[in-house]
Amino acid sequence: MDELLTAAPAEGTAGGARTEEAYRPAADALRTYRMVAALWIRSTMTYRASFALTLASSFCVTFFDFVVILLMFGQVRGLGGFSFAEVAFLYGTTGTAFGIADLTLGSLQRMGRRIRDGSLDVFLLRPAPLLAQVAADAFALRRLGRVLQGLMVLVWSLVLLRDEVAWSWGRALMVPWTVVCGAVIFMAVMVLGASALFWLQDAAEVTNSFTYGGNTLLQYPPTVFAQDLVKGVVFVVPLAFVNWLPALYVLGRPAPPGVPSWAAFASPLVALVCCGAAGLAWRAGVRSYRSTGS
Amino acid sequence: MSCEPLIVLDGIEKTFTVRRKAGPFRREKREVRAVDGISFTVDRGEMVGYIGPNGAGKSTTVKMLTGILTPSGGRLRVAGIDPARDRTRLARRIGVVFGQRTTLWWDLPLRDSYRLVHRMYRIPDDRYRENLARCVDLLDLGDLLDVPVRQLSLGQRMRGDIAAALLHDPEVLYLDEPTIGLDVVSKSRVRAFLRELNAERGTTVLLTTHDLTDIEQLCSRVMVIDHGRLVYDGGLPGLHAAGDGERTLVVDLARAFPPIDSVPGARFVRAEGPRQYLAFPASASAAPLVAAVAEAYPLVDLSVREPDIESVIAKMYGGAPGGTHEERRESLM
């Protein structure tokens, strides 16, 4: 009994020290994400054949998207003044960026159900950031198929474009940079969408129209769309910064009418602003969480 | 900080805004008070039963104590921490078991869930191993560790959940209906484990339940909540007295007899052939009653039925004006 009494306060201080260390939200979130995702990957890997199949099917389903573009170019020379290689470049950049965002945060879609049935409570009881827990929950490595497919098309387009584009260091570096910023913008939109679920549990479809829908939109050159739509995607929902604007710079094309040319370099800033907005929305959402009965 | 009790609630309120259609275009906003000014304290090492009818505000209180819900008013401290503000920090110091919902990872084996708890709570390796071994032993989980949670029976899952909530040595353990839906054997195993936990580790336990036996076997203190207010706080015998509850003595006689009305302190309720039901005050002992019946009649078998919590509370508040509360009764919680 004495032993218990003396052990208790000692442990209390140890706990205190650990919480100090834990008060780095970003590091803590990453650690949580890694931990939970690793567990899910391991559990998927217990059925290797099934995993290989789902990975292959994910790859194929996204590839059919691209087949549509291939077929189209069997009939026409250019699309809105863009060559096949250029359209493939747009496809590859947005496909990879969206694939990365979908791989890391795709599970957020499931949160609406968790809020509705109250099982989100369980996540709130754990000493780890909620967003990381929800995002890593049921982590599906098969979504890697989308990333791989996007990357393949991107590399192919770059091979085709090696003589078409006047390459410079700036343009070359812009390619990976575009993918990274694009992924971050998609992720921010996904978190924003997930935050809306705290108030509207069926908002997932709306979010999907921006993420999946946005991805499809960005696969085609902006010149094929109405100018108002392009403006909306630049100024309202800033999806144009995912690939359109930086890609136009890489391809040596002018920015869409009404959009300043420096906007091609604004993607990181836009990504940052989107993340800030998503963070605030998420925080507000968690605070207004009402749980369910019992 | 050390002089303050472990759990402090001071005038805690929780109101929900409920929107209701009041016409084709009109929507009515209505405030529902799930918890209406509750104050109490719990000291370290106490084992407290928190009871009340459905919709009384029990779960809402527990959710505020864990930081899942933010109180609308009042002051709340658990181990010196404001739960809603420092939810993550508090999480390391409390354990929670929801009877109707698992905190384990549904698709993963129990062992993997525990491993994740180990790392997420940053439990030192030796403590983890010791606690896990102890829980596996006492809750008989040895054969279940490699079974995915979704394949466990309710009783097995509950034991698994309790173990998960205790691996990090929480100072407080909240149990929300821990024995709901369990069979008798599982119930008694869970109760024995909780008793030992409280006695040996000094873990503070707050338990909500509908099962009066849980309270009788575990708790020295009971709090009754009704319509979002604390209506009783004290020992179990006091509750029966306050509620003016009656227990029932069921006697099986050798054959049918006329109603037993000659035994002092008991009131004949009804008879079913040789079986007769006698009511007596909950605060009285059944022993003299049984002796008196056995003396006068050929007694074959007997049992004592406790008044259920609902009827105790109903009696307790049978005379109180209920009209103003009706609205709250509809609350979600």
XYZ file of C-alpha atoms in Angstrom:
627
model
C 0.000 0.000 0.000
C 2.846 2.369 0.947
C 4.479 1.551 -2.288
C 1.377 2.592 -4.192
C 1.135 5.864 -2.342
C 4.723 6.825 -3.083
C 4.534 5.613 -6.643
C 1.533 7.730 -7.506
C 3.022 11.245 -7.216
C 6.256 10.163 -8.892
C 4.267 9.014 -11.836
C 2.262 12.200 -11.804
C 5.394 14.252 -12.395
C 6.598 11.908 -15.074
C 3.250 12.341 -16.774
C 3.643 16.100 -16.507
C 7.034 15.989 -18.179
C 5.623 13.906 -20.981
C 2.753 16.272 -21.565
C 5.232 19.147 -21.878
C 6.952 17.234 -24.592
C 3.595 16.456 -26.162
C 2.610 20.076 -26.490
C 3.866 20.341 -30.035
C 0.643 19.871 -31.957
C 2.174 19.403 -35.409
C 4.709 16.790 -34.292
C 2.065 15.077 -32.225
C -0.345 14.990 -35.142
C 2.271 13.481 -37.444
C 3.238 10.906 -34.855
C -0.390 9.918 -34.326
C -1.008 9.750 -38.039
C 2.032 7.549 -38.609
C 1.101 5.243 -35.770
C -2.514 4.699 -36.797
C -1.745 4.492 -40.507
C 1.036 1.953 -39.892
C -1.376 -0.211 -37.982
C -3.893 -0.140 -40.825
C -1.234 -0.878 -43.413
C -0.122 -3.871 -41.408
C -3.645 -5.146 -41.110
C -4.167 -4.709 -44.886
C -0.958 -6.569 -45.577
C -2.212 -9.671 -43.849
C -4.164 -10.272 -47.050
C -1.504 -9.514 -49.639
C -3.320 -10.874 -52.662
C -6.443 -8.879 -51.866
C -4.322 -5.780 -51.386
C -2.572 -6.281 -54.743
C -5.953 -6.636 -56.413
C -7.479 -3.512 -54.906
C -4.315 -1.546 -55.682
C -4.441 -2.695 -59.299
C -8.147 -1.910 -59.581
C -7.635 1.565 -58.110
C -4.869 2.085 -60.668
C -7.073 0.894 -63.537
C -10.163 2.888 -62.538
C -8.165 6.109 -62.541
C -6.435 5.081 -65.731
C -9.778 4.903 -67.566
C -10.062 8.635 -66.908
C -6.951 9.040 -68.962
C -8.144 6.666 -71.645
C -10.950 9.152 -72.326
C -8.324 11.794 -73.113
C -6.336 9.352 -75.271
C -9.449 8.493 -77.290
C -10.281 12.152 -77.705
C -6.858 12.847 -79.180
C -7.402 9.983 -81.601
C -9.975 12.257 -83.239
C -8.630 15.776 -82.737
C -5.229 17.441 -82.939
C -5.607 19.775 -80.000
C -7.945 20.551 -77.153
C -8.575 24.259 -76.628
C -5.276 24.912 -78.366
C -3.377 22.466 -76.142
C -1.422 19.545 -77.547
C -1.763 16.009 -76.199
C 1.494 16.356 -74.237
C 0.264 19.562 -72.637
C -3.073 18.061 -71.623
C -1.227 15.031 -70.272
C 0.924 17.425 -68.257
C -2.181 19.027 -66.744
C -3.617 15.581 -66.083
C -0.405 14.352 -64.460
C 0.026 17.328 -62.160
C -3.531 17.428 -60.831
C -3.784 13.625 -60.767
C -0.677 13.282 -58.646
C -1.575 16.194 -56.372
C -5.109 14.914 -55.828
C -3.833 11.363 -55.415
C -1.504 12.434 -52.606
C -4.286 14.381 -50.871
C -6.720 11.475 -51.289
C -4.187 8.974 -49.974
C -3.486 10.988 -46.850
C -6.877 12.525 -46.049
C -9.377 10.428 -48.011
C -10.686 8.856 -44.795
C -12.104 12.213 -43.732
C -15.116 11.421 -45.914
C -16.161 8.805 -43.409
C -16.444 11.340 -40.646
C -20.041 12.319 -41.437
C -21.193 8.867 -40.424
C -19.079 8.985 -37.287
C -20.662 12.272 -36.272
C -24.139 10.983 -36.996
C -23.779 7.815 -34.960
C -21.709 9.434 -32.228
C -18.651 7.230 -32.632
C -16.522 10.337 -32.980
C -16.698 10.517 -29.169
C -14.191 7.727 -28.972
C -11.580 9.716 -30.886
C -12.132 12.683 -28.613
C -11.248 10.571 -25.592
C -7.760 9.806 -26.804
C -4.752 11.981 -26.030
C -3.995 12.683 -29.683
C -5.062 15.336 -32.183
C -8.521 14.569 -33.548
C -7.786 15.449 -37.171
C -4.809 13.097 -37.323
C -6.821 10.280 -35.796
C -9.777 10.679 -38.129
C -7.604 11.129 -41.211
C -5.495 8.058 -40.494
C -8.454 5.901 -39.527
C -8.924 3.085 -42.033
C -5.872 4.316 -43.932
C -6.110 2.707 -47.377
C -2.797 2.151 -49.092
C -4.646 1.104 -52.240
C -5.220 4.812 -52.899
C -1.543 4.806 -53.831
C -2.786 3.506 -57.189
C -4.080 6.955 -58.058
C -0.762 8.604 -57.175
C 1.228 6.113 -59.243
C -1.046 6.555 -62.228
C -0.822 10.345 -62.005
C 2.955 10.194 -61.734
C 3.216 7.893 -64.741
C 1.199 10.254 -66.922
C 3.226 13.194 -65.620
C 6.544 11.544 -66.499
C 5.224 10.546 -69.898
C 4.091 14.111 -70.592
C 7.484 15.462 -69.557
C 9.213 13.101 -71.953
C 6.943 14.319 -74.761
C 7.399 17.929 -73.737
C 11.201 17.875 -73.522
C 11.556 19.692 -76.863
C 8.231 21.548 -76.902
C 9.018 23.640 -73.824
C 11.889 26.094 -73.442
C 13.099 24.554 -70.184
C 14.834 26.668 -67.572
C 15.703 25.922 -63.952
C 12.688 27.896 -62.854
C 10.318 25.931 -65.074
C 11.845 22.568 -64.127
C 11.591 23.265 -60.391
C 8.072 24.524 -60.851
C 6.890 21.001 -61.760
C 7.443 19.223 -58.402
C 6.589 22.444 -56.593
C 3.229 22.545 -58.379
C 2.442 19.009 -57.325
C 3.308 19.725 -53.683
C 1.306 22.957 -53.478
C -1.558 21.371 -55.390
C -1.699 18.478 -52.934
C -1.748 20.917 -50.014
C -4.594 22.930 -51.576
C -6.631 19.745 -52.137
C -5.928 18.674 -48.550
C -7.079 22.034 -47.218
C -10.311 21.734 -49.228
C -10.829 18.249 -47.791
C -10.356 19.487 -44.229
C -12.699 22.402 -44.914
C -15.268 19.945 -46.229
C -14.824 17.701 -43.212
C -15.284 20.691 -40.895
C -18.620 21.408 -42.535
C -19.705 17.909 -41.513
C -19.897 19.080 -37.894
C -22.899 21.184 -38.893
C -24.181 19.398 -41.982
C -23.608 15.692 -41.780
C -24.491 15.101 -45.393
C -22.144 17.701 -46.823
C -19.703 15.033 -48.030
C -21.204 15.133 -51.530
C -20.594 18.856 -51.776
C -16.987 18.372 -50.746
C -16.584 15.605 -53.294
C -17.759 17.896 -56.063
C -14.876 20.216 -55.192
C -12.242 17.530 -54.732
C -13.061 14.778 -57.234
C -14.907 17.259 -59.441
C -12.071 19.757 -59.188
C -9.580 17.082 -60.131
C -11.533 16.224 -63.279
C -11.915 19.890 -64.184
C -8.202 20.553 -63.841
C -7.317 17.676 -66.186
C -8.511 19.798 -69.116
C -7.045 23.082 -70.327
C -8.725 26.229 -68.949
C -9.274 27.409 -72.524
C -12.039 24.850 -73.090
C -14.146 26.254 -70.252
C -16.249 29.414 -70.044
C -14.315 32.406 -68.752
C -16.647 32.861 -65.795
C -15.978 29.335 -64.637
C -12.237 29.898 -64.911
C -12.528 33.119 -62.925
C -14.553 31.321 -60.282
C -11.880 28.663 -59.955
C -9.232 31.378 -59.616
C -10.909 33.847 -57.296
C -13.643 31.959 -55.433
C -12.569 28.347 -54.972
C -8.851 28.679 -55.696
C -8.453 25.320 -57.428
C -6.783 26.987 -60.441
C -3.675 27.328 -58.280
C -3.406 23.549 -58.007
C -2.053 23.243 -61.542
C -3.604 25.546 -64.143
C -1.780 28.763 -63.332
C 1.661 27.278 -62.576
C 1.323 24.879 -65.531
C 0.554 27.724 -67.930
C 3.831 29.301 -66.819
C 5.754 26.054 -67.335
C 4.212 25.608 -70.780
C 5.046 29.209 -71.662
C 1.436 30.219 -72.140
C -0.254 33.431 -71.014
C -2.413 33.471 -67.888
C -6.189 33.404 -68.485
C -7.670 36.826 -69.241
C -8.205 38.929 -66.137
C -5.633 37.005 -64.126
C -2.268 38.698 -63.433
C 0.799 36.812 -64.657
C 2.409 36.683 -61.216
C -0.507 34.501 -60.060
C 1.460 31.559 -61.494
C 3.802 31.861 -58.518
C 1.115 32.436 -55.910
C 0.272 28.753 -55.337
C 2.267 28.430 -52.077
C 0.609 31.538 -50.690
C -2.838 30.285 -51.703
C -2.059 26.890 -50.165
C -1.043 28.608 -46.939
C -4.207 30.712 -46.802
C -6.351 27.640 -47.507
C -4.627 25.745 -44.685
C -5.260 28.631 -42.311
C -8.932 28.740 -43.231
C -9.220 24.962 -42.934
C -7.552 25.033 -39.511
C -9.942 27.683 -38.209
C -12.976 25.897 -39.636
C -11.875 22.613 -38.100
C -11.387 24.200 -34.706
C -14.796 25.846 -34.835
C -16.333 22.536 -35.920
C -14.838 20.567 -33.046
C -15.999 23.179 -30.556
C -19.543 22.981 -31.802
C -19.612 19.180 -31.793
C -22.747 18.062 -30.001
C -22.309 14.331 -29.764
C -25.405 12.129 -29.672
C -27.673 10.740 -27.026
C -26.422 7.981 -24.675
C -4.381 22.130 -6.208
C -3.873 19.108 -3.996
C -6.461 20.292 -1.503
C -9.155 20.453 -4.148
C -11.168 17.258 -4.666
C -10.382 15.239 -7.789
C -13.636 16.128 -9.517
C -15.368 19.447 -8.955
C -18.617 20.532 -10.566
C -20.020 23.891 -9.644
C -23.342 24.880 -11.144
C -22.727 23.004 -14.386
C -25.286 23.560 -17.118
C -25.688 22.263 -20.617
C -28.312 23.552 -22.974
C -28.882 22.337 -26.498
C -30.668 24.318 -29.145
C -33.136 22.147 -30.935
C -34.611 23.293 -34.214
C -37.983 21.990 -35.086
C -40.205 22.464 -38.054
C -43.149 24.549 -36.964
C -44.687 24.980 -40.371
C -43.807 24.769 -44.034
C -41.302 27.629 -43.789
C -41.091 28.440 -40.143
C -38.563 26.809 -37.908
C -38.841 26.985 -34.210
C -35.781 27.217 -32.038
C -36.103 25.741 -28.625
C -33.649 25.457 -25.779
C -33.420 22.132 -24.056
C -31.644 21.953 -20.751
C -30.031 18.543 -20.490
C -28.101 19.472 -17.356
C -29.481 22.202 -15.173
C -27.082 23.432 -12.521
C -25.342 20.404 -11.067
C -22.786 20.772 -8.285
C -20.843 18.001 -6.584
C -17.336 16.929 -5.732
C -15.717 13.510 -5.783
C -12.625 12.740 -3.738
C -9.733 10.562 -4.769
C -10.479 6.862 -4.309
C -14.251 7.207 -4.154
C -16.515 4.870 -6.040
C -19.664 6.707 -6.973
C -22.816 5.550 -8.695
C -24.468 8.096 -10.938
C -28.013 7.070 -11.697
C -31.219 8.396 -13.111
C -33.879 7.604 -15.684
C -33.256 7.806 -19.418
C -32.777 11.349 -20.568
C -31.915 12.582 -17.087
C -28.545 13.973 -18.178
C -26.151 11.254 -17.029
C -24.316 10.757 -20.284
C -24.216 14.493 -20.885
C -22.501 14.939 -17.533
C -19.975 12.215 -18.288
C -19.286 13.748 -21.679
C -18.627 17.100 -20.075
C -16.335 15.453 -17.515
C -14.282 13.965 -20.342
C -14.200 17.165 -22.380
C -16.231 15.845 -25.315
C -18.909 18.435 -24.641
C -18.346 21.983 -23.458
C -20.594 23.057 -20.565
C -22.888 26.005 -21.251
C -22.234 27.356 -17.783
C -20.597 26.633 -14.446
C -17.145 25.559 -13.381
C -15.763 22.090 -13.999
C -12.400 20.642 -12.951
C -11.044 17.109 -13.169
C -7.624 16.640 -11.572
C -7.264 20.428 -11.734
C -7.846 20.464 -15.494
C -10.673 22.179 -17.363
C -11.804 19.235 -19.546
C -13.206 21.139 -22.531
C -10.153 23.356 -22.786
C -7.440 20.745 -22.178
C -9.168 17.647 -23.452
C -6.061 15.994 -24.819
C -4.031 16.609 -21.665
C -6.840 15.270 -19.511
C -7.199 12.178 -21.699
C -3.950 10.758 -20.326
C -5.283 10.859 -16.797
C -8.761 9.431 -17.257
C -10.163 6.175 -18.545
C -13.581 5.909 -20.147
C -15.734 2.899 -20.940
C -18.974 3.327 -22.845
C -21.213 0.316 -22.492
C -22.882 0.932 -25.817
C -19.831 1.888 -27.818
C -16.393 0.435 -28.052
C -13.242 2.533 -27.776
C -11.291 -0.235 -29.497
C -10.439 -0.346 -33.187
C -13.285 -2.325 -34.646
C -11.447 -4.203 -37.398
C -8.225 -4.879 -35.560
C -7.335 -7.638 -33.130
C -7.489 -6.699 -29.461
C -3.704 -6.954 -29.237
C -3.223 -4.292 -31.917
C -5.665 -1.962 -30.194
C -3.692 -2.304 -26.983
C -0.420 -1.716 -28.776
C -1.820 1.486 -30.222
C -3.064 2.582 -26.791
C 0.430 1.873 -25.471
C 2.047 4.230 -27.958
C -0.689 6.837 -28.126
C -0.734 7.297 -24.365
C 3.069 7.018 -24.204
C 2.881 4.403 -21.478
C 6.355 3.350 -20.231
C 7.090 -0.173 -21.499
C 7.337 -1.845 -18.106
C 4.111 -0.248 -16.881
C 2.343 -1.313 -20.055
C 3.500 -4.903 -19.806
C 2.577 -5.091 -16.146
C -0.872 -3.543 -16.633
C -1.657 -5.627 -19.676
C -0.638 -8.849 -17.946
C -2.774 -7.907 -14.969
C -5.840 -7.079 -17.055
C -5.450 -10.165 -19.232
C -5.243 -12.270 -16.111
C -8.090 -10.702 -14.146
C -10.441 -10.157 -17.055
C -9.589 -13.480 -18.664
C -8.586 -12.043 -22.017
C -5.800 -14.489 -22.844
C -7.601 -16.295 -25.665
C -9.117 -13.165 -27.116
C -6.033 -11.081 -27.868
C -5.785 -12.150 -31.499
C -9.474 -11.895 -32.282
C -10.681 -8.812 -34.199
C -12.876 -6.685 -31.993
C -15.906 -7.029 -34.242
C -15.898 -10.785 -33.646
C -16.005 -10.512 -29.860
C -19.209 -11.115 -27.930
C -20.647 -8.203 -25.975
C -19.247 -9.457 -22.681
C -15.828 -10.127 -24.158
C -15.758 -6.748 -25.833
C -16.720 -5.028 -22.610
C -13.856 -6.712 -20.774
C -11.564 -5.759 -23.611
C -12.750 -2.175 -23.374
C -12.229 -2.004 -19.641
C -8.673 -3.278 -20.040
C -7.994 -0.682 -22.755
C -9.218 2.083 -20.468
C -6.862 1.030 -17.680
C -3.551 0.405 -19.436
C -2.373 3.964 -18.791
C -3.118 3.957 -15.053
C -5.897 6.546 -15.118
C -6.689 8.393 -11.915
C -10.402 8.386 -12.723
C -12.395 5.753 -14.518
C -15.786 6.683 -15.966
C -18.049 3.790 -16.789
C -21.212 4.483 -18.713
C -23.528 1.480 -18.340
C -20.675 -1.029 -18.042
C -22.907 -4.039 -17.449
C -25.651 -3.286 -19.955
C -26.575 -6.410 -21.894
C -24.122 -8.672 -20.067
C -24.999 -12.082 -18.698
C -24.785 -12.816 -15.006
C -21.311 -14.337 -15.132
C -19.841 -11.452 -17.121
C -21.521 -8.945 -14.846
C -20.081 -10.421 -11.703
C -16.633 -10.705 -13.263
C -16.682 -7.050 -14.266
C -17.876 -6.019 -10.824
C -15.206 -8.056 -9.034
C -12.554 -6.493 -11.222
C -13.751 -2.957 -10.528
C -13.895 -3.596 -6.787
C -10.341 -4.820 -6.796
C -9.161 -1.949 -8.952
C -10.617 0.541 -6.524
C -9.280 -1.232 -3.453
C -5.775 -1.906 -4.721
C -4.991 0.996 -6.988
C -7.203 3.577 -5.376
C -8.665 4.445 -8.767
C -11.623 6.781 -8.494
C -14.630 5.302 -10.248
C -17.734 7.091 -11.482
C -20.330 4.725 -12.802
C -23.650 5.351 -14.498
C -26.035 2.445 -14.572
C -29.609 1.267 -14.643
C -28.725 -1.807 -12.666
C -29.201 -1.270 -8.969
C -27.106 -4.338 -8.220
C -24.070 -2.614 -9.753
C -24.521 0.186 -7.266
C -25.154 -2.081 -4.317
C -22.111 -4.189 -4.933
C -19.729 -1.420 -5.856
C -20.617 2.012 -4.622
C -20.673 3.531 -1.180
C -22.132 6.703 -2.587
C -24.967 7.320 -5.013
C -25.940 10.414 -6.880
C -29.347 10.537 -8.484
C -29.978 12.909 -11.330
C -33.399 13.639 -12.715
C -34.392 16.242 -15.274
C -30.848 17.555 -15.275
C -30.749 18.216 -11.545
C -29.034 16.397 -8.736
C -31.849 15.122 -6.558
C -29.974 12.855 -4.178
C -26.379 12.489 -3.036
C -25.577 10.006 -0.292
C -25.474 6.338 0.679
C -27.618 3.633 -0.856
C -29.744 2.926 2.267
C -30.562 6.620 2.414
C -31.737 6.471 -1.180
C -34.259 3.790 -0.389
C -35.442 5.749 2.621
C -35.631 8.945 0.615
C -37.477 7.201 -2.155
C -39.695 5.384 0.309
C -39.034 2.313 -1.818
C -40.370 -1.096 -1.035
C -38.643 -4.388 -1.563
C -40.564 -7.478 -2.442
C -40.279 -10.824 -0.701
C -41.341 -13.635 -2.991
C -42.182 -16.833 -1.137
C -42.981 -20.217 -2.663
C -45.105 -22.267 -0.284
C -45.786 -25.986 -0.415
C -49.260 -25.320 -1.788
C -51.671 -22.428 -2.294
C -52.617 -20.641 0.923
C -54.890 -17.721 1.655
C -53.072 -14.370 1.530
C -50.393 -13.973 4.189
C -51.525 -10.935 6.129
C -50.585 -11.859 9.653
C -46.850 -11.094 9.349
C -45.953 -7.735 10.928
C -44.079 -5.245 8.689
C -45.186 -6.876 5.451
C -48.024 -6.124 3.106
C -49.633 -8.716 0.881
C -49.411 -7.728 -2.777
C -50.647 -10.678 -4.808
C -50.544 -14.447 -5.117
C -49.916 -16.794 -8.036
C -50.966 -20.204 -6.801
C -48.473 -21.260 -4.126
C -46.304 -18.168 -4.819
C -47.033 -15.020 -2.843
C -45.603 -11.514 -3.093
C -45.091 -9.477 0.070
C -43.923 -5.873 0.105
C -41.841 -4.460 2.938
C -39.949 -1.187 3.468
C -36.595 -1.100 1.691
C -34.872 0.073 4.837
C -36.089 -2.920 6.884
C -34.294 -6.261 7.097
C -35.818 -9.265 5.353
C -34.583 -11.750 7.957
C -37.312 -11.409 10.650
C -39.907 -11.430 7.894
C -38.590 -14.668 6.438
C -38.437 -16.200 9.915
C -42.048 -15.221 10.620
C -43.274 -16.681 7.327
C -41.256 -19.885 7.749
C -42.692 -20.346 11.213
C -46.311 -20.132 10.134
C -46.174 -21.695 6.624
C -44.395 -24.566 4.863
C -41.793 -22.489 3.029
C -40.198 -24.080 -0.042
C -38.252 -21.268 -1.621
C -37.876 -17.515 -1.415
C -36.253 -14.545 -3.046
C -35.985 -10.821 -2.334
C -36.522 -8.372 -5.173
C -34.997 -4.936 -4.996
C -37.018 -1.961 -6.104
C -35.596 -0.859 -9.442
C -34.019 2.527 -9.692
C -36.792 3.886 -11.840
C -39.473 3.150 -9.322
C -37.394 4.475 -6.422
C -36.883 7.718 -8.276
C -40.465 7.808 -9.437
C -41.602 7.478 -5.822
C -39.057 10.015 -4.685
C -40.520 12.569 -7.051
C -44.042 11.292 -7.251
C -45.244 14.281 -5.234
C -43.025 16.904 -6.834
C -44.432 19.103 -9.586
C -43.332 17.530 -12.830
C -45.053 19.791 -15.332
C -42.262 22.289 -15.758
C -39.814 19.488 -16.328
C -41.715 17.766 -19.052
C -40.107 19.831 -21.729
C -36.625 18.872 -20.634
C -37.616 15.300 -20.594
C -37.616 15.310 -24.363
C -33.957 16.200 -24.391
C -31.617 14.245 -26.587
C -29.456 12.968 -23.816
